[in-house]
CSV table of C-alpha atoms in Angstrom, one decimal:
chain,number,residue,atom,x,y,z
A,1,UNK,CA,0.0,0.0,0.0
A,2,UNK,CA,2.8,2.6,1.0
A,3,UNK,CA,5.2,2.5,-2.4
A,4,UNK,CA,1.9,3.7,-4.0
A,5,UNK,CA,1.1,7.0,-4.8
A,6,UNK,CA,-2.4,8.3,-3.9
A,7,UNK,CA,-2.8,11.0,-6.5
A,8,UNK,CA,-2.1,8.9,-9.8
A,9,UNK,CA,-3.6,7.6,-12.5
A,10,UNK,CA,-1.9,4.6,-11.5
A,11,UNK,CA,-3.9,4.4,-8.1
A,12,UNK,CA,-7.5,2.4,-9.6
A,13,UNK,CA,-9.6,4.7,-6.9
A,14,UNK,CA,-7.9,8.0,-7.7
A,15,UNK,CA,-9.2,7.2,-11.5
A,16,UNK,CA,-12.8,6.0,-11.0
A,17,UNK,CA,-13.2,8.5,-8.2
A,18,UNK,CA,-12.2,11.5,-10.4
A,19,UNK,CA,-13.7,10.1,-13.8
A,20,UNK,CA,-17.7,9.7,-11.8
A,21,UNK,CA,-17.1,13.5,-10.4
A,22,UNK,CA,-16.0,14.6,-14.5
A,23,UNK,CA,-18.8,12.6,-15.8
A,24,UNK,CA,-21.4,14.2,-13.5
A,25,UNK,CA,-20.0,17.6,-13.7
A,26,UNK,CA,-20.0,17.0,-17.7
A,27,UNK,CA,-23.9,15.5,-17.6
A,28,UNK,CA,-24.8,18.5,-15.2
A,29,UNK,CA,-23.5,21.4,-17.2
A,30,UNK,CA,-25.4,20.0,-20.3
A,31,UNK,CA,-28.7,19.3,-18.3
A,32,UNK,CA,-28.2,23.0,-16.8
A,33,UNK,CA,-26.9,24.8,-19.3
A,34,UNK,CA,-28.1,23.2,-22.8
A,35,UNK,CA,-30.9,21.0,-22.0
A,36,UNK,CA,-33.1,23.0,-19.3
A,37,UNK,CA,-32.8,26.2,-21.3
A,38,UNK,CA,-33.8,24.4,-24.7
A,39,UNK,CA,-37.1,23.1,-22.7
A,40,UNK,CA,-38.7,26.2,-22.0
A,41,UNK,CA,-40.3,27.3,-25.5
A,42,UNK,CA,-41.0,30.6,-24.0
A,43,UNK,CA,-37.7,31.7,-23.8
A,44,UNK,CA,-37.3,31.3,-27.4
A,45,UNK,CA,-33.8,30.3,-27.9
A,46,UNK,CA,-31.9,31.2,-30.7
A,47,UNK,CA,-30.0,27.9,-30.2
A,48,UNK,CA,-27.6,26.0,-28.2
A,49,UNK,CA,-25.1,29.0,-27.9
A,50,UNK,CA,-27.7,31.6,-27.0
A,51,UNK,CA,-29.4,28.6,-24.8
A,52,UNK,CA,-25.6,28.7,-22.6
A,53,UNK,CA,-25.2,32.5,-22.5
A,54,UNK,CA,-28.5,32.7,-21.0
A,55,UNK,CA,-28.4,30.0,-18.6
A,56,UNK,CA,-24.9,31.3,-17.7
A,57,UNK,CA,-26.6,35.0,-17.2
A,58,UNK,CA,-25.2,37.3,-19.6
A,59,UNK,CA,-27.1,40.4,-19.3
A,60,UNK,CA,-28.5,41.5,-22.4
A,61,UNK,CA,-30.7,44.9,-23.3
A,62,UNK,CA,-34.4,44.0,-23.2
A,63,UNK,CA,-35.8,43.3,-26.6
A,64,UNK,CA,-37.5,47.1,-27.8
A,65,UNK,CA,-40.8,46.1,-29.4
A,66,UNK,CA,-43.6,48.5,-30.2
A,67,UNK,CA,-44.9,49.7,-26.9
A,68,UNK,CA,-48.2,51.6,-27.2
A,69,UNK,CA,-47.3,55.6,-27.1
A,70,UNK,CA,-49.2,57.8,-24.7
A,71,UNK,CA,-52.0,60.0,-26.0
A,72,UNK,CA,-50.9,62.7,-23.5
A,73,UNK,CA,-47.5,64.3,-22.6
A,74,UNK,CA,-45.6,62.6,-19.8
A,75,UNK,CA,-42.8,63.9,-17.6
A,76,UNK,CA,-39.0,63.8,-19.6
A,77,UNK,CA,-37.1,64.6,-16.1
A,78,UNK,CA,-34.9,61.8,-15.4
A,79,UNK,CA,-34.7,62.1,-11.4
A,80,UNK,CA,-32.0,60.6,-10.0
A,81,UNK,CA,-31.2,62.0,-5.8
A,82,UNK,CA,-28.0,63.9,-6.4
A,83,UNK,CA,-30.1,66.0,-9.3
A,84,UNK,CA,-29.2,69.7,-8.3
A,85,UNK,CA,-28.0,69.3,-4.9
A,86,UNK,CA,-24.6,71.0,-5.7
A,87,UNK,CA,-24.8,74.7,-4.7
A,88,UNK,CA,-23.5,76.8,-7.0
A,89,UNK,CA,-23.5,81.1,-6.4
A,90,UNK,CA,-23.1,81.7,-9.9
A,91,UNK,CA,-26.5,79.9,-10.8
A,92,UNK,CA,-28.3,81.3,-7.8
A,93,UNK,CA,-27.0,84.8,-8.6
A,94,UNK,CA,-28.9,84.8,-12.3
A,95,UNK,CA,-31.7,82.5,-11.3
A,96,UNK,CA,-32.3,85.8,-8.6
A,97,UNK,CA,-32.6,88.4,-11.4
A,98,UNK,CA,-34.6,85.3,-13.9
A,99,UNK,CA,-37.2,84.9,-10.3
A,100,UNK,CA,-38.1,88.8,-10.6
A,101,UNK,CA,-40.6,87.7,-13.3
A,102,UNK,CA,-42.5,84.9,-10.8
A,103,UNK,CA,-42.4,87.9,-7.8
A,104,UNK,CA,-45.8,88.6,-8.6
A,105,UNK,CA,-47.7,85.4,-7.8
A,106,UNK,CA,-44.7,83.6,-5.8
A,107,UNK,CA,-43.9,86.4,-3.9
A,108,UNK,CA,-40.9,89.1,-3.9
A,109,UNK,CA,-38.9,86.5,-1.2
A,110,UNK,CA,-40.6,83.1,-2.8
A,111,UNK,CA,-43.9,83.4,0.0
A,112,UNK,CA,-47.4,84.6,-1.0
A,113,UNK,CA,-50.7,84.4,-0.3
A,114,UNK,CA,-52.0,84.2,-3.6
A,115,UNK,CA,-52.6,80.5,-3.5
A,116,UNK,CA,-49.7,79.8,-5.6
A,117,UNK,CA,-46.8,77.3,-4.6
A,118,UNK,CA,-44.2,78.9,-1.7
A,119,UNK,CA,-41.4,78.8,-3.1
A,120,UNK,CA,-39.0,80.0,-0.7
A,121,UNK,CA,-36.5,76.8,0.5
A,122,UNK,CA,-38.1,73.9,-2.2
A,123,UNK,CA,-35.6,71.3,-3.3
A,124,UNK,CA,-33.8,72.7,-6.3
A,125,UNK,CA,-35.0,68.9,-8.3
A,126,UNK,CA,-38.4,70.0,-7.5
A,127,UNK,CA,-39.0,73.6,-9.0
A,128,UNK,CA,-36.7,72.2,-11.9
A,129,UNK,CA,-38.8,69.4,-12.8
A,130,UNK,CA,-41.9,71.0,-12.9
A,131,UNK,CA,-40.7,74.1,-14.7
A,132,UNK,CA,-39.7,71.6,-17.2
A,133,UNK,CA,-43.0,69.6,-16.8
A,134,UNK,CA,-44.7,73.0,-18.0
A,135,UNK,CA,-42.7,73.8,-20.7
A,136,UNK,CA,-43.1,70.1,-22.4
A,137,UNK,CA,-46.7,70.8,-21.4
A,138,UNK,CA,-46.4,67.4,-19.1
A,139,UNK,CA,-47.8,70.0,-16.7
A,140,UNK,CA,-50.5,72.4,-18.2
A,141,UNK,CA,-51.5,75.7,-16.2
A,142,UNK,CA,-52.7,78.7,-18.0
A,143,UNK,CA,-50.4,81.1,-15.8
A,144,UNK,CA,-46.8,79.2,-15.8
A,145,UNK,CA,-47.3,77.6,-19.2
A,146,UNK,CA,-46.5,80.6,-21.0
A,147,UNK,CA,-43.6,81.6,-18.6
A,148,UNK,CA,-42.1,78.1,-19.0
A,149,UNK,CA,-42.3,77.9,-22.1
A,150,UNK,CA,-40.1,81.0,-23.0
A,151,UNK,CA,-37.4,79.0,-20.6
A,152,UNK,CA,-33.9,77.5,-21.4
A,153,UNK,CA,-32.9,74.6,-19.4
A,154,UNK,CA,-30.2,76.8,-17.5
A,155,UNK,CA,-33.1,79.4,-17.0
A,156,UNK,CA,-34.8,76.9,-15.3
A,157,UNK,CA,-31.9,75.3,-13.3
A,158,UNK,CA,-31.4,78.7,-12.3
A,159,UNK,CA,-34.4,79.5,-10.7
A,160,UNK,CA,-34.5,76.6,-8.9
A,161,UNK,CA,-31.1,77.3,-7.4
A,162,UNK,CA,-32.4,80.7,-6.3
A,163,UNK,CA,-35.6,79.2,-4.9
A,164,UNK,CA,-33.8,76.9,-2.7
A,165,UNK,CA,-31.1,79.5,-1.5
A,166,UNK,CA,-34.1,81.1,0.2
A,167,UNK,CA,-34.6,80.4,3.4
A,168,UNK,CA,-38.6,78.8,3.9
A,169,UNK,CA,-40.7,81.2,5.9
A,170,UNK,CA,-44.1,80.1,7.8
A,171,UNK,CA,-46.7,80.6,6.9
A,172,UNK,CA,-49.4,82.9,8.3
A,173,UNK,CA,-51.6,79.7,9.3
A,174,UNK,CA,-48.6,78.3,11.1
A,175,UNK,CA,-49.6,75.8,14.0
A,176,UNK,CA,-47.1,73.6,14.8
A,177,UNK,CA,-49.0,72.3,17.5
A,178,UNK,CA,-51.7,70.7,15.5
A,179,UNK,CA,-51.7,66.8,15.5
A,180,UNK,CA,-50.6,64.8,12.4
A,181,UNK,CA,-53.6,63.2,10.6
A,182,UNK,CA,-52.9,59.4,10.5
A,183,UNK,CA,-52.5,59.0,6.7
A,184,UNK,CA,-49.4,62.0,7.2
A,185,UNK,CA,-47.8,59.8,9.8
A,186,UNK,CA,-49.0,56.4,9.1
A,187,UNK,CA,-50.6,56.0,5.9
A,188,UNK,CA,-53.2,53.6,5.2
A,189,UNK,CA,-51.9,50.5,4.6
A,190,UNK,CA,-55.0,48.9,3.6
A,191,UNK,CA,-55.9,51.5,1.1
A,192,UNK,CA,-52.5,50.9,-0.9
A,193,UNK,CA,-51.0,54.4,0.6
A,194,UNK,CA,-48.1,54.8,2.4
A,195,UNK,CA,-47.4,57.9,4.7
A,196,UNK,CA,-47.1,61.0,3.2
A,197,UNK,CA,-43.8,61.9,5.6
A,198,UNK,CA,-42.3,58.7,3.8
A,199,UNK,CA,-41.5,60.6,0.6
A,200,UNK,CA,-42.2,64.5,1.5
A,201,UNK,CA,-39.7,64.8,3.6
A,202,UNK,CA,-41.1,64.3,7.3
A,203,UNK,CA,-40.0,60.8,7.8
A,204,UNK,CA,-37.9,60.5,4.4
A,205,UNK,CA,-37.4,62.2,1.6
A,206,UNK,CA,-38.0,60.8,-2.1
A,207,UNK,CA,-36.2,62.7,-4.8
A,208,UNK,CA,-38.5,64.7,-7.0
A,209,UNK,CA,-41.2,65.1,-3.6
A,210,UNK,CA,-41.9,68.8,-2.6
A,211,UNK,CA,-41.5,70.0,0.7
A,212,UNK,CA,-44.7,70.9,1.5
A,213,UNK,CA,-44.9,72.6,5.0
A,214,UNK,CA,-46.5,76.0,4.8
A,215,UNK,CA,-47.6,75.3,1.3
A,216,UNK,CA,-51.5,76.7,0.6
A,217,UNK,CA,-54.1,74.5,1.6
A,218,UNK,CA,-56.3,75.4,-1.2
A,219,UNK,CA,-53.4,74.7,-3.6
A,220,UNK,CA,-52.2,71.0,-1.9
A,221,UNK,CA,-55.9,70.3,-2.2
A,222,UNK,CA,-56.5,71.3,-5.6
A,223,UNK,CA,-53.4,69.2,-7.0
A,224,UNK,CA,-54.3,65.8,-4.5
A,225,UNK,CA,-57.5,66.4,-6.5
A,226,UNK,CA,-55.9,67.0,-9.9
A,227,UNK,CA,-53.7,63.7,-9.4
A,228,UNK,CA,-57.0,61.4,-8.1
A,229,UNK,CA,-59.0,62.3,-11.2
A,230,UNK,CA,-55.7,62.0,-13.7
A,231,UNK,CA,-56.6,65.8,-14.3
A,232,UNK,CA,-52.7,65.9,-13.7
A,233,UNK,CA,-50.5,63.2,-15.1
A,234,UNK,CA,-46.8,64.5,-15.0
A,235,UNK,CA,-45.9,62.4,-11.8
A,236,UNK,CA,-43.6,60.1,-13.2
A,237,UNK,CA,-45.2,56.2,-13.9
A,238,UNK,CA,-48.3,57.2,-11.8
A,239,UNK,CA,-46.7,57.5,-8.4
A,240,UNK,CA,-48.1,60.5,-7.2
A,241,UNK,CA,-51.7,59.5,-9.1
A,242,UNK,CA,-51.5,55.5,-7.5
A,243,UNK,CA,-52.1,57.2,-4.0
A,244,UNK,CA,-54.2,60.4,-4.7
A,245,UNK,CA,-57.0,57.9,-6.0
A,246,UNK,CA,-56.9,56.0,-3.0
A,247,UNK,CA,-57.4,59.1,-0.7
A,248,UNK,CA,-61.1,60.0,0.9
A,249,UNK,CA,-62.2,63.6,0.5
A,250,UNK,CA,-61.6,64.2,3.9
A,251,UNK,CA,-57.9,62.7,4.3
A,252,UNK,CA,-57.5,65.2,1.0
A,253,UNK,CA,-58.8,68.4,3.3
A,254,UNK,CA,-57.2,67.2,6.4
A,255,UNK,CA,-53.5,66.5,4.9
A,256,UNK,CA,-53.9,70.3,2.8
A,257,UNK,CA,-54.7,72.0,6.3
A,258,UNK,CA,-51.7,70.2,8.2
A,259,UNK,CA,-49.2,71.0,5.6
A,260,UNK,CA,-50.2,74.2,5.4
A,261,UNK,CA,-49.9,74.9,9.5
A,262,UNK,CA,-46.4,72.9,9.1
A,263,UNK,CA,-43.0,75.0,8.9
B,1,UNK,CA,2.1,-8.5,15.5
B,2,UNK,CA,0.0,-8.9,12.5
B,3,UNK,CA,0.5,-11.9,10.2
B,4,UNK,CA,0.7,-11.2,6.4
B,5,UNK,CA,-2.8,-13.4,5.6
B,6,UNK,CA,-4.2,-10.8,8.4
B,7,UNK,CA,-3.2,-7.8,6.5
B,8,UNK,CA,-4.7,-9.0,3.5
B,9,UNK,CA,-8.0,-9.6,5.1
B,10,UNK,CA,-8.3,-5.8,6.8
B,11,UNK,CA,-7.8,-4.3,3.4
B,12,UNK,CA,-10.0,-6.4,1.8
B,13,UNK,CA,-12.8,-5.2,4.0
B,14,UNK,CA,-11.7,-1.5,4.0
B,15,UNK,CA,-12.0,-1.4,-0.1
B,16,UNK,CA,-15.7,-3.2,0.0
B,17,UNK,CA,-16.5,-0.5,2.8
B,18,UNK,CA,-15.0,1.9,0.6
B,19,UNK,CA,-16.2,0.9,-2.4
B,20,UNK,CA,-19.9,0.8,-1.2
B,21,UNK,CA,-20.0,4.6,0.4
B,22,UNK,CA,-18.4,5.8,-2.9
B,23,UNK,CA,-21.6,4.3,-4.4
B,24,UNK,CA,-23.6,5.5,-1.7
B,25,UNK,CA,-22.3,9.3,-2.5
B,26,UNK,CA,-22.8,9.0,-6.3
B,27,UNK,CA,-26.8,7.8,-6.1
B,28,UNK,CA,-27.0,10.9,-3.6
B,29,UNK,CA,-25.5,13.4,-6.0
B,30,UNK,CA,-26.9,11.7,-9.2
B,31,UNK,CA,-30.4,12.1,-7.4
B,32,UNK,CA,-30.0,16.0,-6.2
B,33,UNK,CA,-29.0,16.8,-9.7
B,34,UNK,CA,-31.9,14.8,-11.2
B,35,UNK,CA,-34.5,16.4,-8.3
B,36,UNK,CA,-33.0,20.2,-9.8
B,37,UNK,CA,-33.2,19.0,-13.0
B,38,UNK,CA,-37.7,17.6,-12.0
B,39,UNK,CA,-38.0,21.0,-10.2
B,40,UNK,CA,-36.6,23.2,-13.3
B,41,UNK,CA,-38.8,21.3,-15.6
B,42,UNK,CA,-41.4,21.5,-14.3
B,43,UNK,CA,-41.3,25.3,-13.0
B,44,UNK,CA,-41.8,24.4,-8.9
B,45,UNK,CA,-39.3,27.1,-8.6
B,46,UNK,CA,-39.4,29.0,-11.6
B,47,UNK,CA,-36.0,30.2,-11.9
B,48,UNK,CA,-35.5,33.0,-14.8
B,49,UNK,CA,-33.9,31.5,-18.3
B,50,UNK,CA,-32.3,35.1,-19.2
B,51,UNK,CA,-30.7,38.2,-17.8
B,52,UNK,CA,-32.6,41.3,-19.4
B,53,UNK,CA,-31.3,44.6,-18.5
B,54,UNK,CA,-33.6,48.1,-17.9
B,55,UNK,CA,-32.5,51.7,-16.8
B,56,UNK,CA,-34.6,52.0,-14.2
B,57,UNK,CA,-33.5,55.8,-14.0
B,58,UNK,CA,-35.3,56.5,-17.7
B,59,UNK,CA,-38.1,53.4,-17.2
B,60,UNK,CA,-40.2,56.6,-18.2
B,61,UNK,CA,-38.5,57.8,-21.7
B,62,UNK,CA,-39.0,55.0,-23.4
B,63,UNK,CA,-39.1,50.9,-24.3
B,64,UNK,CA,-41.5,49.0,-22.8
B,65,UNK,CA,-41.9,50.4,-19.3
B,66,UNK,CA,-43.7,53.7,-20.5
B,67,UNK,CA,-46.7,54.5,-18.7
B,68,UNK,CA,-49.0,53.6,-22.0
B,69,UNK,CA,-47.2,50.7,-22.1
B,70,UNK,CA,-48.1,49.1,-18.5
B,71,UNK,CA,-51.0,46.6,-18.2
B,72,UNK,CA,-51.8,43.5,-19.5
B,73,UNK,CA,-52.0,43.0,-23.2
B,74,UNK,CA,-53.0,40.1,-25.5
B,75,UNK,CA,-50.2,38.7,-28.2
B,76,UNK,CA,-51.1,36.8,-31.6
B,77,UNK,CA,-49.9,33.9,-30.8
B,78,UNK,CA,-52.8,33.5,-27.5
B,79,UNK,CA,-51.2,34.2,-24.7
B,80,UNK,CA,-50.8,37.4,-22.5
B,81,UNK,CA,-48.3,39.5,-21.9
B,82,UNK,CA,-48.5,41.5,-18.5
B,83,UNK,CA,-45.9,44.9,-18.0
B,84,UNK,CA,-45.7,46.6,-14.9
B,85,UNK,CA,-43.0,48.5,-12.3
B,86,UNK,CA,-43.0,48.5,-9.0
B,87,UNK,CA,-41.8,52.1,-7.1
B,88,UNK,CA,-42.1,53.4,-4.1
B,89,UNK,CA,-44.5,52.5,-2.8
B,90,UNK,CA,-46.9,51.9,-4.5
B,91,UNK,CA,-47.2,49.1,-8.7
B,92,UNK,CA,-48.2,50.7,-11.6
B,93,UNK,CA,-50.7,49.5,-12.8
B,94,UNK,CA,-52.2,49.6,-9.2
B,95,UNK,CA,-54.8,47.2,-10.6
B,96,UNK,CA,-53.7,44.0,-13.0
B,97,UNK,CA,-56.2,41.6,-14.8
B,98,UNK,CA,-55.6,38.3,-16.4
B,99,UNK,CA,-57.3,35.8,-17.6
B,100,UNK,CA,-58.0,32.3,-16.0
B,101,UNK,CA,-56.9,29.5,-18.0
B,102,UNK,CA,-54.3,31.0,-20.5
B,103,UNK,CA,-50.2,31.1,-20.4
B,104,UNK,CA,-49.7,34.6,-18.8
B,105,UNK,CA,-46.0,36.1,-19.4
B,106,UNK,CA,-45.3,38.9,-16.1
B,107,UNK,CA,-42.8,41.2,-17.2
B,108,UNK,CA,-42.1,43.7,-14.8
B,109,UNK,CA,-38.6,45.5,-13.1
B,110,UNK,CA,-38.4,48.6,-10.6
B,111,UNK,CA,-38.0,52.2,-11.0
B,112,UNK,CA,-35.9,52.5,-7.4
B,113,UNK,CA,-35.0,50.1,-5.1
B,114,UNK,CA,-35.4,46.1,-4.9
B,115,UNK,CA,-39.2,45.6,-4.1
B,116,UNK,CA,-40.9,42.0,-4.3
B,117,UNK,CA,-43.5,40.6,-6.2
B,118,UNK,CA,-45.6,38.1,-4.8
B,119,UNK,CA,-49.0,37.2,-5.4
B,120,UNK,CA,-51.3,35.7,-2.8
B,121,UNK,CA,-52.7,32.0,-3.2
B,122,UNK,CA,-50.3,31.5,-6.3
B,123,UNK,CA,-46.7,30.0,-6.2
B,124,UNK,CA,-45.4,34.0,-7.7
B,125,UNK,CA,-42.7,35.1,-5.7
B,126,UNK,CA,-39.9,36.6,-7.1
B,127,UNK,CA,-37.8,40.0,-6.5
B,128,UNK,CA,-37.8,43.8,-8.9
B,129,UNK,CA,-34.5,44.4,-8.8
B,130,UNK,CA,-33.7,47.6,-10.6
B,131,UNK,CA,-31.8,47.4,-13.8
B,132,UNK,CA,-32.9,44.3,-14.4
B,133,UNK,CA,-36.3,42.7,-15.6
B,134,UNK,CA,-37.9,39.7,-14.3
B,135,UNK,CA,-40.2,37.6,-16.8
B,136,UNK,CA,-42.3,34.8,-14.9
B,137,UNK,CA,-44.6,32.6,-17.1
B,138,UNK,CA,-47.8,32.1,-14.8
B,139,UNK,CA,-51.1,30.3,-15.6
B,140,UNK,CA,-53.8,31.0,-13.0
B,141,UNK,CA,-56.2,28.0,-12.7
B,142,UNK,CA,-59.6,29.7,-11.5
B,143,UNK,CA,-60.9,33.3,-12.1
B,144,UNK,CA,-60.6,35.4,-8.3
B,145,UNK,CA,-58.7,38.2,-6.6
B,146,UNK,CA,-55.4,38.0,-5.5
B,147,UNK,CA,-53.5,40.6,-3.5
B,148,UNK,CA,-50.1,41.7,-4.5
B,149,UNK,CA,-48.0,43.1,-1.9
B,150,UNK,CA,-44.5,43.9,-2.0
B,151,UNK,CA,-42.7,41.6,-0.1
B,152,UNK,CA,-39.2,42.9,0.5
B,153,UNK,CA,-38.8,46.0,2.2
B,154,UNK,CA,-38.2,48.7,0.1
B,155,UNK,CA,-38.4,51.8,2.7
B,156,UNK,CA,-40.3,54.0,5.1
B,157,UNK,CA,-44.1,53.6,3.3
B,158,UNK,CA,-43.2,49.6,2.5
B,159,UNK,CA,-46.5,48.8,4.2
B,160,UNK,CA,-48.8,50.7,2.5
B,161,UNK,CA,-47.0,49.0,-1.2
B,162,UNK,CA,-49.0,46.3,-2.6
B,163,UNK,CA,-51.2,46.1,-6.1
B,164,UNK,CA,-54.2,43.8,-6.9
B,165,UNK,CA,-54.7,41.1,-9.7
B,166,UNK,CA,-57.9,40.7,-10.8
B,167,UNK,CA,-58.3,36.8,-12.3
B,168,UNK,CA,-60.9,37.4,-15.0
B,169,UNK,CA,-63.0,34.5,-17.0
B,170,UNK,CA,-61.2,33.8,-20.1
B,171,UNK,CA,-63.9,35.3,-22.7
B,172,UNK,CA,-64.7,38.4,-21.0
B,173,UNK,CA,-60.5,39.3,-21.2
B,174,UNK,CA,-61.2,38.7,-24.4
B,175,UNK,CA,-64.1,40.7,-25.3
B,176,UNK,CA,-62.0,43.4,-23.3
B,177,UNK,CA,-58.8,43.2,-25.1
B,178,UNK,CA,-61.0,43.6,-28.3
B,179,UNK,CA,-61.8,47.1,-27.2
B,180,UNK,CA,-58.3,48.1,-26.1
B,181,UNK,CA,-55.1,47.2,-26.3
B,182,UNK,CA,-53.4,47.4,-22.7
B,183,UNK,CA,-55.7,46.4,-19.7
B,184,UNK,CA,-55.8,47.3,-16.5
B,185,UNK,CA,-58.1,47.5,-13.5
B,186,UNK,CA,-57.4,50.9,-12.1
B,187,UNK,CA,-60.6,52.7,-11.2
């Protein structure tokens, strides 16, 4: 036994032991890889190559057939979180002389009471998307339309910048004592809608999601309502539209007076 | 001690005892392979045949994942093809519907974060993972609701996430898909 050597082809065990583990790693790789792929018809195959690539998973780009266009602009924006979050004086500075043209419904320091957004202290990704929302008409308002539409894309980056220079002022219906309607802080699960705070910025923050404290109630309440009847459809793949149909009147009116008494 | 007949003797029973748990091993990995191989056939766990790839930053833009896009929609060779995203926190289309009794193709990835896609009562339980689409062949047996929650947590709101599937006779989803050419149920 000891003058011979285990790992040989000499030794009879080394050889059947290491010819069974070939054999059923050579039967396995062409049950996993050739066979098992060629037996699902609905991954159409192109043959036994393209059958191994895909069992092996090599990523390829998803086949473009004709997908059925909308009948009504949607949102171009692609959002990603860092989107604008760089400050940058040089922007702010001209997007302060571009923002004397919105003074008269926004307000001379981004705050009014004209029932038109605050403003004063919004994300930067916000104002920009739905500036560009209006100008590709995504967003249609008889007011901003025409404003937007005159726009470049730095114009518009511009004004954002200024917007969230400002510092946010509360509003005249400030009540920070007033308690958080359950569908702000909790949602309702059963109703498919998660918290409000989860993406506007009480509990988390979602890029793309206004900060809505001190906003006007008639103007969070007219948009909820906007988004529930598809009125409004720029929120991109129905995210904003999935939850406002969900909501009851009164969670609508209850969520636009607590935002409104919020910072 | 040991005599030289002795010797002999010992290794004659250590290569029979050696001989049989080789044996032993191979039926045991011979029958795992051939269980995988069963289970893959016949789809008991449905693993994916191909890697497909999505942006989920520009889902929106274009491709199959627009918004016009999403919902269920019947091909010409019979069988259905359903698109939809899931995002925080909520699928679009918030409502799906099938038909029963037909070979139903989901094809669906995410516009964020990994959420999961599972629907109630059937064996579909698989994971959005964005940049990638996941395509799941599903035939449901009886018409009925199912609820679709999100099943992997994706967030703050992952609670309130979760969609419907509305499991439709096979003739009224046709009559349907006569009139328009991606279906949903969203009210």
């Amino acid at each position: 036994m000891s003058d011979q050597p285990l790992f040989s082809v000499r030794n009879p065990w080394f050889r059947t032991s290491v010819g069974i583990t070939v054999v059923i790693a050579v039967l396995s790789a062409i049950a996993g890889l050739i066979w098992l792929p060629l037996a699902q018809p609905n991954l159409k195959l192109a043959g036994v190559w393209d059958a191994i690539c895909s069992a092996a998973g090599v990523p390829r780009a998803a086949l473009q057939e004709a997908a059925v266009k909308p009948d009504f602009k949607t949102s171009n924006v692609v959002m990603t979180s860092e989107m604008l979050t760089k400050v940058n004086q040089v922007s702010i500075g001209r997007g302060a002389t571009l923002a004397q043209r919105c003074a008269i419904c926004h307000g001379p320091q981004g705050v009014s009471d004209a029932h038109s957004p605050n403003l004063a202290g919004q994300f930067a990704a916000v104002t920009y998307k739905e500036l560009n929302d209006f100008k590709t008409s995504a967003r249609v308002n008889v007011v901003m339309s025409p404003f937007a539409a005159a726009m470049s894309d730095q114009d518009m980056k511009d004004v954002a910048a200024y917007y969230a220079y400002l510092p946010r002022v509360p509003s005249n219906n400030l009540d920070t004592r007033r308690p958080a309607p359950a569908v702000v802080v909790t949602g309702a699960p059963m109703r498919n809608i998660p918290p409000c705070g989860s993406c506007h910025g009480d509990i988390d923050n979602k890029a793309g999601s206004p900060w809505l404290g001190g906003q006007s109630a008639v103007y969070i309440k007219a948009q909820l309502e906007a988004f529930a009847s598809g009125a409004r459809r720029n929120d991109i793949s129905q995210q904003m539209r999935n939850i406002a149909r969900q909501m009851t009147p009164e969670e609508i009116d209850q969520v636009a007076h607590y935002y409104e008494a919020q910072p | 001690m040991a005599s030289e007949t002795d010797h002999s003797l010992g290794e004659a029973v250590a290569a029979r005892v050696e001989r049989r748990w080789a044996t032993l091993s191979i039926i045991i990995v011979g029958l795992l392979v051939g269980m995988a191989a069963y289970i893959g056939i016949h789809q008991a766990t449905m693993p994916q045949g191909r890697v497909e790839t999505a942006d989920p930053k520009t889902l929106h833009l274009s491709g199959e994942f627009i918004e016009s896009n999403l919902g269920s929609e019947m091909q010409a060779d019979g069988s259905v093809t359903v698109r939809a995203i899931g995002q925080q926190y909520s699928f679009t289309p918030q409502c799906i519907v099938v038909p029963a009794e037909m070979p139903i193709t989901f094809r669906a990835t995410s516009a964020d974060v990994v959420h999961g896609f599972l629907i109630e009562g059937t064996n579909v339980n698989t994971m959005l993972v964005p940049g990638y689409v996941t395509d799941l062949p599903v035939r449901f047996k009886a018409a009925g609701d199912h609820v679709m929650p999100c099943q992997e947590f994706c967030g703050i709101g992952h609670q309130g996430m979760w969609g419907k599937v509305k499991v439709i006779d096979k003739a009224a989803f046709r009559d349907l898909a006569a009139a328009k050419r991606r279906l949903t149920c969203v009210d």
